[in-house]
Short mmCIF file of C-alpha atoms in Angstrom, two decimals:
data_model
loop_
_atom_site.label_atom_id
_atom_site.label_comp_id
_atom_site.label_asym_id
_atom_site.label_seq_id
_atom_site.Cartn_x
_atom_site.Cartn_y
_atom_site.Cartn_z
CA MET A 1 0.00 0.00 0.00
CA GLY A 2 2.81 2.36 0.95
CA ALA A 3 4.62 1.58 -2.29
CA LYS A 4 1.47 2.44 -4.29
CA VAL A 5 1.14 5.78 -2.49
CA GLN A 6 4.83 6.50 -3.07
CA ASN A 7 4.54 5.62 -6.76
CA THR A 8 1.45 7.80 -7.05
CA LEU A 9 3.28 10.72 -5.45
CA ILE A 10 6.28 10.25 -7.74
CA PHE A 11 3.99 10.12 -10.77
CA SER A 12 2.17 13.29 -9.62
CA VAL A 13 5.45 15.11 -9.12
CA ILE A 14 6.60 14.06 -12.61
CA VAL A 15 3.29 15.26 -14.14
CA LEU A 16 3.54 18.58 -12.29
CA PHE A 17 7.17 18.99 -13.35
CA VAL A 18 6.34 18.25 -16.99
CA SER A 19 3.37 20.64 -16.86
CA PHE A 20 5.48 23.37 -15.24
CA SER A 21 8.28 22.84 -17.75
CA SER A 22 5.82 23.02 -20.63
CA ALA A 23 4.29 26.26 -19.28
CA ALA A 24 7.72 27.75 -18.66
CA SER A 25 8.82 26.80 -22.17
CA SER A 26 5.73 28.42 -23.72
CA SER A 27 6.43 31.64 -21.83
CA GLN A 28 10.06 31.63 -22.98
CA TYR A 29 9.65 31.06 -26.71
CA ASN A 30 7.33 31.96 -29.58
CA THR A 31 7.18 30.19 -32.92
CA LEU A 32 7.98 32.41 -35.87
CA VAL A 33 6.76 31.34 -39.29
CA VAL A 34 9.58 32.31 -41.65
CA ASN A 35 7.95 34.27 -44.47
CA THR A 36 10.43 36.49 -46.29
CA LEU A 37 9.50 39.64 -48.16
CA PRO A 38 7.85 38.67 -51.45
CA SER A 39 9.96 39.27 -54.55
CA SER A 40 7.20 41.03 -56.47
CA PRO A 41 4.12 43.14 -55.65
CA ILE A 42 1.10 41.09 -54.55
CA LEU A 43 -1.48 43.82 -54.12
CA SER A 44 -4.46 44.39 -56.34
CA SER A 45 -6.03 47.72 -57.26
CA PRO A 46 -8.54 49.11 -54.77
CA GLU A 47 -12.19 48.38 -55.39
CA SER A 48 -14.52 51.21 -56.27
CA GLU A 49 -17.24 51.84 -53.70
CA SER A 50 -19.80 54.45 -52.83
CA LEU A 51 -19.36 56.33 -49.58
CA THR A 52 -22.79 57.93 -49.76
CA THR A 53 -25.01 54.85 -49.46
CA VAL A 54 -27.47 54.90 -46.59
CA SER A 55 -26.12 53.26 -43.46
CA GLN A 56 -28.03 50.28 -42.08
CA SER A 57 -26.66 50.74 -38.56
CA THR A 58 -26.12 53.73 -36.29
CA THR A 59 -23.51 51.95 -34.19
CA SER A 60 -21.11 50.36 -36.63
CA LEU A 61 -20.08 50.60 -40.27
CA SER A 62 -17.43 48.81 -42.31
CA LEU A 63 -15.62 50.00 -45.42
CA HIS A 64 -13.74 47.95 -48.00
CA LEU A 65 -9.99 47.72 -47.56
CA SER A 66 -7.62 48.82 -50.30
CA HIS A 67 -3.85 48.92 -50.09
CA VAL A 68 -2.39 52.33 -50.82
CA ASP A 69 0.54 50.84 -52.77
CA ALA A 70 -1.91 50.08 -55.55
CA ILE A 71 -2.83 53.77 -56.01
CA SER A 72 0.56 55.36 -55.47
CA SER A 73 3.29 56.44 -57.86
CA PHE A 74 5.40 53.59 -56.43
CA ALA A 75 2.84 50.91 -57.30
CA ASP A 76 5.39 49.02 -59.43
CA ALA A 77 8.13 49.07 -56.79
CA SER A 78 9.20 45.79 -55.25
CA PRO A 79 8.26 44.99 -51.62
CA ALA A 80 11.94 45.35 -50.67
CA GLU A 81 12.08 48.83 -52.22
CA LEU A 82 8.88 49.81 -50.45
CA PHE A 83 10.28 48.54 -47.17
CA ASN A 84 13.37 50.70 -47.52
CA LEU A 85 11.21 53.73 -48.30
CA ARG A 86 9.19 52.95 -45.20
CA LEU A 87 12.29 52.98 -43.00
CA LYS A 88 13.41 56.32 -44.45
CA ARG A 89 10.01 57.85 -43.76
CA ASP A 90 10.02 56.34 -40.31
CA SER A 91 13.17 58.21 -39.37
CA LEU A 92 11.56 61.48 -40.50
CA ARG A 93 8.41 60.62 -38.55
CA VAL A 94 10.33 59.99 -35.35
CA GLU A 95 12.27 63.22 -35.84
CA SER A 96 8.99 65.08 -36.30
CA LEU A 97 7.40 63.67 -33.13
CA THR A 98 10.46 64.18 -30.95
CA THR A 99 10.85 67.74 -32.22
CA LEU A 100 7.22 68.53 -31.41
CA ALA A 101 7.55 67.01 -27.94
CA ALA A 102 10.78 68.90 -27.25
CA VAL A 103 9.37 72.24 -28.41
CA SER A 104 6.15 71.74 -26.47
CA SER A 105 8.02 70.95 -23.25
CA ARG A 106 9.40 74.48 -23.42
CA ARG A 107 6.07 76.20 -23.85
CA ASN A 108 2.59 76.00 -22.40
CA VAL A 109 0.03 74.49 -24.76
CA THR A 110 -3.62 74.49 -23.73
CA ARG A 111 -6.61 73.53 -25.83
CA ARG A 112 -10.24 73.06 -24.90
CA ALA A 113 -11.96 69.93 -26.15
CA PRO A 114 -15.36 70.61 -27.75
CA ARG A 115 -18.56 68.77 -26.87
CA SER A 116 -20.01 67.45 -30.03
CA ALA A 117 -23.94 58.58 -30.29
CA GLY A 118 -23.88 55.81 -32.66
CA GLY A 119 -20.64 54.79 -34.25
CA PHE A 120 -19.06 53.72 -37.46
CA SER A 121 -16.16 51.72 -38.73
CA GLY A 122 -14.09 51.90 -41.86
CA ALA A 123 -11.18 50.44 -43.71
CA VAL A 124 -7.62 51.47 -43.06
CA ILE A 125 -5.20 51.55 -45.98
CA SER A 126 -1.51 50.96 -45.50
CA GLY A 127 0.38 53.98 -46.83
CA LEU A 128 3.83 52.60 -47.39
CA SER A 129 4.64 54.82 -50.33
CA GLN A 130 2.54 57.86 -49.55
CA GLY A 131 4.85 60.08 -47.56
CA SER A 132 3.89 61.28 -44.11
CA GLY A 133 1.70 58.49 -42.77
CA GLU A 134 1.46 54.73 -42.92
CA TYR A 135 -2.32 54.20 -42.92
CA PHE A 136 -5.09 55.86 -44.90
CA MET A 137 -8.87 55.96 -44.95
CA ARG A 138 -11.32 56.59 -47.77
CA LEU A 139 -14.00 59.14 -46.87
CA GLY A 140 -16.31 61.68 -48.46
CA VAL A 141 -15.83 65.43 -48.07
CA GLY A 142 -18.57 68.01 -48.66
CA THR A 143 -22.06 67.85 -50.17
CA PRO A 144 -22.26 66.18 -52.61
CA ALA A 145 -19.43 64.09 -51.19
CA THR A 146 -16.07 64.04 -52.96
CA ASN A 147 -14.17 60.85 -52.16
CA MET A 148 -10.68 61.34 -50.72
CA TYR A 149 -7.82 59.37 -49.18
CA MET A 150 -6.89 60.82 -45.78
CA VAL A 151 -3.91 59.96 -43.59
CA LEU A 152 -4.87 58.57 -40.17
CA ASP A 153 -2.62 60.17 -37.57
CA THR A 154 -2.75 59.65 -33.80
CA GLY A 155 0.20 62.03 -33.50
CA SER A 156 -1.62 65.20 -34.62
CA ASP A 157 -4.95 66.94 -34.07
CA VAL A 158 -6.08 69.17 -36.93
CA VAL A 159 -8.22 67.69 -39.71
CA TRP A 160 -7.18 69.27 -43.02
CA LEU A 161 -7.12 68.71 -46.76
CA GLN A 162 -5.86 70.44 -49.89
CA CYS A 163 -8.32 72.96 -51.32
CA ALA A 164 -8.75 74.90 -54.54
CA PRO A 165 -7.55 77.43 -55.41
CA CYS A 166 -4.05 76.16 -54.67
CA LYS A 167 -1.14 78.49 -54.12
CA VAL A 168 1.06 75.41 -53.74
CA CYS A 169 -0.34 71.87 -53.68
CA TYR A 170 1.51 68.56 -53.82
CA ASN A 171 0.33 65.70 -56.05
CA GLN A 172 -2.51 63.62 -54.64
CA SER A 173 -4.35 60.56 -55.92
CA ASP A 174 -7.74 62.28 -56.19
CA ALA A 175 -8.81 65.64 -57.58
CA ILE A 176 -8.21 68.68 -55.35
CA PHE A 177 -11.29 69.49 -53.24
CA ASP A 178 -13.19 72.54 -54.49
CA PRO A 179 -15.13 74.11 -51.59
CA SER A 180 -17.18 76.27 -53.98
CA LYS A 181 -18.94 73.11 -55.19
CA SER A 182 -19.99 71.97 -51.70
CA LYS A 183 -23.33 73.05 -50.21
CA THR A 184 -22.12 72.43 -46.65
CA PHE A 185 -18.78 74.24 -46.70
CA ALA A 186 -18.57 77.26 -44.40
CA ALA A 187 -15.55 79.44 -43.67
CA VAL A 188 -14.88 80.25 -40.02
CA PRO A 189 -14.80 84.03 -39.38
CA CYS A 190 -11.72 85.66 -37.92
CA GLY A 191 -12.21 86.40 -34.23
CA SER A 192 -14.96 83.80 -33.78
CA ARG A 193 -15.02 81.47 -30.80
CA LEU A 194 -13.97 78.55 -32.99
CA CYS A 195 -11.09 80.54 -34.45
CA ARG A 196 -9.84 81.47 -30.99
CA ARG A 197 -9.35 77.80 -30.19
CA LEU A 198 -6.33 77.72 -32.48
CA ASP A 199 -2.93 78.03 -30.79
CA ASP A 200 -2.40 81.30 -32.66
CA SER A 201 -5.70 82.85 -33.77
CA SER A 202 -4.27 86.34 -34.29
CA GLU A 203 -2.78 85.61 -37.71
CA CYS A 204 -5.97 86.62 -39.53
CA PHE A 205 -5.95 89.98 -37.71
CA ARG A 206 -2.33 90.58 -38.71
CA GLN A 207 -3.17 89.83 -42.34
CA ARG A 208 -6.49 91.72 -42.14
CA SER A 209 -8.39 88.66 -43.28
CA LYS A 210 -12.09 88.16 -42.64
CA ARG A 211 -11.54 84.42 -42.60
CA CYS A 212 -9.83 82.50 -39.80
CA LEU A 213 -6.37 81.42 -40.91
CA TYR A 214 -4.65 78.25 -39.68
CA GLN A 215 -1.16 76.86 -40.04
CA VAL A 216 0.11 73.44 -39.03
CA SER A 217 3.83 72.70 -39.16
CA TYR A 218 5.43 69.30 -38.67
CA GLY A 219 8.88 68.53 -37.33
CA ASP A 220 10.09 67.22 -40.70
CA GLY A 221 9.50 70.60 -42.35
CA SER A 222 6.10 69.76 -43.86
CA PHE A 223 3.29 72.27 -43.36
CA THR A 224 -0.22 73.26 -44.41
CA VAL A 225 -1.64 76.79 -44.45
CA GLY A 226 -5.15 77.94 -45.32
CA ASP A 227 -8.63 78.83 -44.09
CA LEU A 228 -10.28 77.20 -41.10
CA SER A 229 -13.75 75.96 -42.06
CA THR A 230 -16.54 73.57 -41.17
CA GLU A 231 -17.59 70.80 -43.51
CA THR A 232 -19.50 67.51 -43.67
CA LEU A 233 -17.54 64.24 -43.73
CA THR A 234 -19.15 61.02 -44.92
CA PHE A 235 -18.01 57.54 -43.87
CA LYS A 236 -19.99 55.11 -46.06
CA GLY A 237 -23.38 56.48 -45.15
CA ALA A 238 -22.53 58.00 -41.76
CA ARG A 239 -22.68 61.78 -42.18
CA VAL A 240 -20.78 63.83 -39.65
CA ASP A 241 -21.76 67.48 -39.97
CA HIS A 242 -19.94 70.65 -38.92
CA VAL A 243 -16.48 69.10 -38.58
CA THR A 244 -13.79 71.74 -38.17
CA VAL A 245 -11.50 71.28 -41.18
CA GLY A 246 -8.46 73.16 -42.38
CA CYS A 247 -8.87 74.07 -46.06
CA GLY A 248 -5.24 74.21 -47.16
CA HIS A 249 -4.15 76.44 -50.06
CA ASP A 250 -0.39 76.13 -49.43
CA ASN A 251 0.66 72.58 -48.55
CA GLU A 252 4.23 71.41 -48.80
CA GLY A 253 6.17 68.37 -47.62
CA LEU A 254 5.81 64.61 -47.41
CA PHE A 255 2.07 64.26 -47.98
CA VAL A 256 2.29 62.70 -51.44
CA GLY A 257 -0.83 60.79 -52.46
CA ALA A 258 -3.34 61.59 -49.72
CA ALA A 259 -5.68 64.57 -49.90
CA GLY A 260 -4.96 65.53 -46.31
CA LEU A 261 -4.93 64.28 -42.77
CA LEU A 262 -7.53 63.04 -40.27
CA GLY A 263 -6.08 64.03 -36.89
CA LEU A 264 -6.82 61.40 -34.23
CA GLY A 265 -4.83 62.94 -31.36
CA ARG A 266 -6.12 63.95 -27.92
CA GLY A 267 -6.25 67.71 -28.62
CA GLY A 268 -9.46 69.70 -28.85
CA LEU A 269 -9.49 70.00 -32.65
CA SER A 270 -8.91 66.30 -33.33
CA PHE A 271 -11.69 64.25 -34.92
CA PRO A 272 -12.35 62.11 -31.79
CA SER A 273 -12.58 65.24 -29.62
CA GLN A 274 -14.84 67.07 -32.06
CA THR A 275 -17.24 64.11 -32.22
CA LYS A 276 -17.09 63.27 -28.52
CA ASN A 277 -20.83 63.65 -27.96
CA ARG A 278 -21.66 61.43 -30.92
CA TYR A 279 -19.00 58.73 -30.58
CA ASN A 280 -18.15 59.13 -26.90
CA GLY A 281 -14.50 59.84 -27.59
CA LYS A 282 -13.88 56.20 -28.51
CA PHE A 283 -12.14 54.70 -31.51
CA SER A 284 -9.96 51.72 -32.29
CA TYR A 285 -8.01 50.28 -35.16
CA CYS A 286 -6.61 46.89 -36.04
CA LEU A 287 -3.66 46.85 -38.43
CA VAL A 288 -2.73 43.78 -40.43
CA ASP A 289 0.55 42.98 -42.12
CA ARG A 290 1.44 45.67 -44.64
CA THR A 291 1.44 43.19 -47.57
CA SER A 292 -2.08 41.97 -46.80
CA SER A 293 -4.51 42.22 -49.68
CA GLY A 294 -7.57 41.62 -47.54
CA SER A 295 -7.85 37.91 -48.35
CA ALA A 296 -9.76 35.42 -46.21
CA SER A 297 -6.53 34.39 -44.50
CA LYS A 298 -5.54 38.03 -43.94
CA PRO A 299 -8.51 40.15 -42.87
CA PRO A 300 -8.35 43.86 -43.68
CA SER A 301 -7.16 46.64 -41.44
CA THR A 302 -10.12 48.52 -39.97
CA ILE A 303 -10.94 51.52 -37.84
CA VAL A 304 -14.07 51.80 -35.68
CA PHE A 305 -15.61 54.80 -33.94
CA GLY A 306 -18.17 54.63 -31.11
CA ASN A 307 -18.84 52.34 -28.16
CA ASP A 308 -18.24 49.20 -30.24
CA ALA A 309 -14.67 50.36 -30.75
CA VAL A 310 -13.61 49.41 -27.21
CA PRO A 311 -13.86 45.64 -26.49
CA LYS A 312 -14.50 44.94 -22.82
CA THR A 313 -12.03 42.03 -22.81
CA SER A 314 -9.09 44.24 -23.78
CA VAL A 315 -6.04 44.68 -21.57
CA PHE A 316 -6.32 48.32 -20.48
CA THR A 317 -3.65 50.73 -19.38
CA PRO A 318 -4.40 54.28 -18.20
CA LEU A 319 -3.52 57.30 -20.31
CA LEU A 320 -1.06 59.74 -18.79
CA THR A 321 -1.38 63.48 -19.28
CA ASN A 322 1.43 65.68 -20.51
CA PRO A 323 0.86 69.13 -18.99
CA LYS A 324 2.62 70.77 -21.94
CA LEU A 325 1.22 68.80 -24.88
CA ASP A 326 -2.27 67.32 -25.14
CA THR A 327 -1.89 65.70 -28.57
CA PHE A 328 0.02 62.49 -27.83
CA TYR A 329 -1.23 59.31 -26.16
CA TYR A 330 1.15 58.67 -23.27
CA LEU A 331 1.21 55.22 -21.64
CA GLN A 332 2.72 53.91 -18.43
CA LEU A 333 5.36 51.36 -19.45
CA LEU A 334 6.78 49.60 -16.38
CA GLY A 335 9.18 47.18 -18.04
CA ILE A 336 9.73 44.55 -20.73
CA SER A 337 10.24 40.79 -20.49
CA VAL A 338 12.29 38.63 -22.86
CA GLY A 339 12.10 34.85 -22.71
CA GLY A 340 9.83 34.93 -19.66
CA SER A 341 12.11 37.11 -17.51
CA ARG A 342 12.03 40.84 -16.84
CA VAL A 343 14.92 42.58 -18.55
CA ARG A 344 17.37 44.08 -16.10
CA GLY A 345 18.20 47.54 -17.23
CA VAL A 346 14.66 48.30 -18.44
CA SER A 347 12.64 50.07 -15.77
CA GLU A 348 9.78 52.51 -15.34
CA SER A 349 12.20 55.33 -14.54
CA GLN A 350 13.53 55.29 -18.13
CA PHE A 351 10.03 55.96 -19.48
CA LYS A 352 8.85 58.48 -16.93
CA LEU A 353 6.96 61.57 -18.11
CA ASP A 354 8.18 64.40 -15.93
CA ALA A 355 6.36 67.56 -14.83
CA THR A 356 7.98 69.65 -17.56
CA GLY A 357 6.62 67.40 -20.35
CA ASN A 358 9.89 65.63 -21.11
CA GLY A 359 10.27 61.88 -21.58
CA GLY A 360 7.43 59.39 -21.51
CA VAL A 361 6.16 56.69 -23.87
CA ILE A 362 3.60 57.37 -26.59
CA ILE A 363 1.74 54.97 -28.85
CA ASP A 364 1.58 56.12 -32.47
CA SER A 365 -0.11 54.80 -35.60
CA GLY A 366 2.29 56.57 -37.98
CA THR A 367 5.59 55.30 -36.58
CA SER A 368 6.54 51.81 -37.77
CA VAL A 369 9.48 50.71 -35.61
CA THR A 370 9.28 51.04 -31.82
CA ARG A 371 11.89 53.43 -30.45
CA LEU A 372 13.14 53.17 -26.87
CA THR A 373 15.50 55.42 -24.97
CA GLN A 374 19.01 54.21 -25.76
CA SER A 375 19.82 52.59 -22.39
CA ALA A 376 16.53 50.67 -22.39
CA TYR A 377 16.99 49.58 -25.99
CA VAL A 378 20.52 48.28 -25.40
CA ALA A 379 19.35 46.24 -22.41
CA LEU A 380 16.40 44.83 -24.41
CA ARG A 381 18.56 44.07 -27.43
CA ASP A 382 21.22 42.30 -25.39
CA ALA A 383 18.61 40.18 -23.63
CA PHE A 384 17.08 39.18 -26.95
CA ARG A 385 20.47 38.36 -28.45
CA LEU A 386 21.21 36.13 -25.47
CA GLY A 387 17.89 34.32 -25.81
CA ALA A 388 18.38 33.91 -29.56
CA LYS A 389 22.05 32.87 -29.42
CA ARG A 390 21.33 29.61 -31.25
CA LEU A 391 20.14 31.52 -34.31
CA LYS A 392 22.64 32.37 -37.04
CA ARG A 393 23.49 36.06 -36.92
CA ALA A 394 23.38 38.24 -40.03
CA PRO A 395 24.80 41.71 -40.78
CA SER A 396 22.96 44.81 -39.58
CA TYR A 397 20.36 46.34 -41.87
CA SER A 398 19.50 50.05 -41.99
CA LEU A 399 18.52 51.10 -38.46
CA PHE A 400 18.44 47.47 -37.22
CA ASP A 401 21.58 46.26 -35.46
CA THR A 402 20.32 42.78 -34.53
CA CYS A 403 19.59 40.54 -37.50
CA PHE A 404 19.52 36.81 -38.22
CA ASP A 405 19.90 34.53 -41.20
CA LEU A 406 16.80 32.30 -41.27
CA SER A 407 17.20 31.17 -44.88
CA GLY A 408 16.08 27.60 -45.53
CA MET A 409 13.94 27.48 -42.39
CA SER A 410 10.14 27.25 -42.27
CA THR A 411 9.63 27.89 -38.54
CA VAL A 412 11.95 28.90 -35.72
CA LYS A 413 11.70 29.34 -31.95
CA VAL A 414 12.44 32.88 -30.77
CA PRO A 415 12.36 34.40 -27.26
CA THR A 416 9.05 35.93 -26.19
CA VAL A 417 8.73 39.70 -25.79
CA VAL A 418 6.17 41.13 -23.36
CA PHE A 419 5.32 44.77 -22.58
CA HIS A 420 4.43 45.37 -18.93
CA PHE A 421 2.04 48.32 -18.76
CA GLY A 422 0.36 49.81 -15.76
CA GLY A 423 -2.87 47.77 -15.64
CA GLY A 424 -1.68 44.67 -17.50
CA GLU A 425 0.78 43.05 -19.86
CA VAL A 426 0.77 42.62 -23.63
CA SER A 427 2.58 39.64 -25.16
CA LEU A 428 3.71 40.23 -28.74
CA PRO A 429 3.48 37.62 -31.50
CA ALA A 430 6.91 36.73 -32.91
CA SER A 431 6.07 38.39 -36.24
CA ASN A 432 5.63 41.72 -34.42
CA TYR A 433 9.27 41.96 -33.41
CA LEU A 434 11.29 39.75 -35.76
CA ILE A 435 10.54 40.92 -39.30
CA PRO A 436 11.83 40.12 -42.80
CA VAL A 437 13.93 42.80 -44.47
CA ASN A 438 14.73 41.07 -47.77
CA THR A 439 13.84 38.08 -49.93
CA GLN A 440 16.85 36.00 -48.85
CA GLY A 441 15.74 35.15 -45.31
CA ARG A 442 17.29 37.98 -43.31
CA PHE A 443 15.15 38.91 -40.30
CA CYS A 444 15.79 41.77 -37.89
CA PHE A 445 14.73 42.69 -34.36
CA ALA A 446 12.19 45.46 -35.01
CA PHE A 447 13.21 47.84 -32.23
CA ALA A 448 15.63 50.75 -32.27
CA GLY A 449 17.19 53.16 -29.84
CA THR A 450 16.80 56.90 -29.66
CA MET A 451 19.10 59.46 -28.10
CA GLY A 452 16.10 61.53 -27.03
CA SER A 453 13.96 61.03 -23.95
CA LEU A 454 10.71 60.21 -25.83
CA SER A 455 9.95 56.53 -26.51
CA ILE A 456 7.43 55.52 -29.20
CA ILE A 457 5.49 52.27 -29.61
CA GLY A 458 5.17 51.78 -33.36
CA ASN A 459 2.66 50.06 -35.61
CA ILE A 460 4.75 46.94 -36.31
CA GLN A 461 4.39 46.02 -32.65
CA GLN A 462 0.66 46.87 -32.80
CA GLN A 463 -0.18 44.62 -35.77
CA GLY A 464 -2.96 42.10 -35.13
CA PHE A 465 -4.14 43.88 -31.98
CA ARG A 466 -7.36 45.83 -31.70
CA VAL A 467 -5.87 49.00 -30.20
CA ALA A 468 -8.69 50.91 -28.51
CA TYR A 469 -8.52 54.58 -27.52
CA ASP A 470 -11.03 55.63 -24.88
CA LEU A 471 -10.71 59.38 -24.35
CA THR A 472 -13.71 59.44 -21.99
CA GLY A 473 -12.27 56.70 -19.79
CA SER A 474 -8.69 57.98 -20.29
CA ARG A 475 -7.31 54.58 -21.22
CA VAL A 476 -5.93 52.51 -24.10
CA GLY A 477 -6.81 48.84 -24.61
CA PHE A 478 -5.14 45.95 -26.42
CA LEU A 479 -6.96 42.87 -27.69
CA PRO A 480 -4.89 40.30 -29.62
CA ARG A 481 -6.01 38.57 -32.80
CA ALA A 482 -8.93 40.97 -33.20
CA CYS A 483 -8.70 42.18 -36.83
#
């Protein structure tokens, strides 16, 4: 009898040990499916669709997905060429955001959010070859609606588009919007309450203009200048009236392809803030791999506005407030784990947003590669290299200093990477941090360091997650495999 009990105990211990070992192993490694960059374009032309059809639902709408590569001047470029263009734009994007954050930390920026239910959703288009942004949306402007591609940008506030007559306009995919042909276009008068909500509303007085003048400058040197106005936007049947829109007559910089920009930041003139009463300050997006064509195996990227945009089962982390800059979405990043263990040398103190508006971690839809303060990046990189020491190393590539030769392999085990946020943790799929950079099987660790104090969580790390922004609840949520 005693022997049976002893054998049972030994067996139980073995089962527990095997179970624990299996769980520990699963928390240490992810399986990466080795898919290199394709050697030729795989995207089809976008489908034509009406954005003025009557909506069948007041809470949710969906738009067809098209990939912006198919409508751009680089449509015939190879995926490798597009990837290199993406990295070049990414560096400019990071420079723009860090410049804005640095300038704002030295001045006091205050904006009042307007009070403006239902919801809608739409397609998001990957803008790899379009200049300033990575993802685009098709929407209607004016009455009757003129269909336009607009950059989605969580790193800026003002909604604007190119308008006729143009003093200077860059090339865009659609015709330039002509406000004289819209029944719902209205210029905002100089000195009006709406005009005074601009950071500098005195420009129209200096130029003795009856119309309210706006100017938005970006850190990369791009800018748009024109008349502040109100206009109707249409999202496949969902009409949103009296949206404050910049009607740009002088627009210069890296905005090639899109008609303008749909600002999704936290500031008072952003689209979510303007429509807070209607959509409760809630929106979310889910971004798929940039080469997805919207097939059954790869669902399209989407954006949703309204209560349906925020899944209750998401992992939520509170939004932090920068006293000097209300545009960016700041998160509380406590640390990062690699291979199931917290990385020594990566701590909350490296990501702290101080009282002067310096530092912090933002999440951004327009930045591709996650940037971390240099000391945190080095610690993360070294931990990943140690966990991946069995993989064959490859030369550095562009901004990536940790690359591997995975040629001839179909799958490979790689160390797990987990973000530890205040409120919960987010475990990344392997394809969100080890990415192909060519057609020969070279993969690189998709993080980079920055010499500045601002860290940025980019869209490569966000792919496949429903990223929900709840301005009313002051939180951001992450739900995996939710595209």
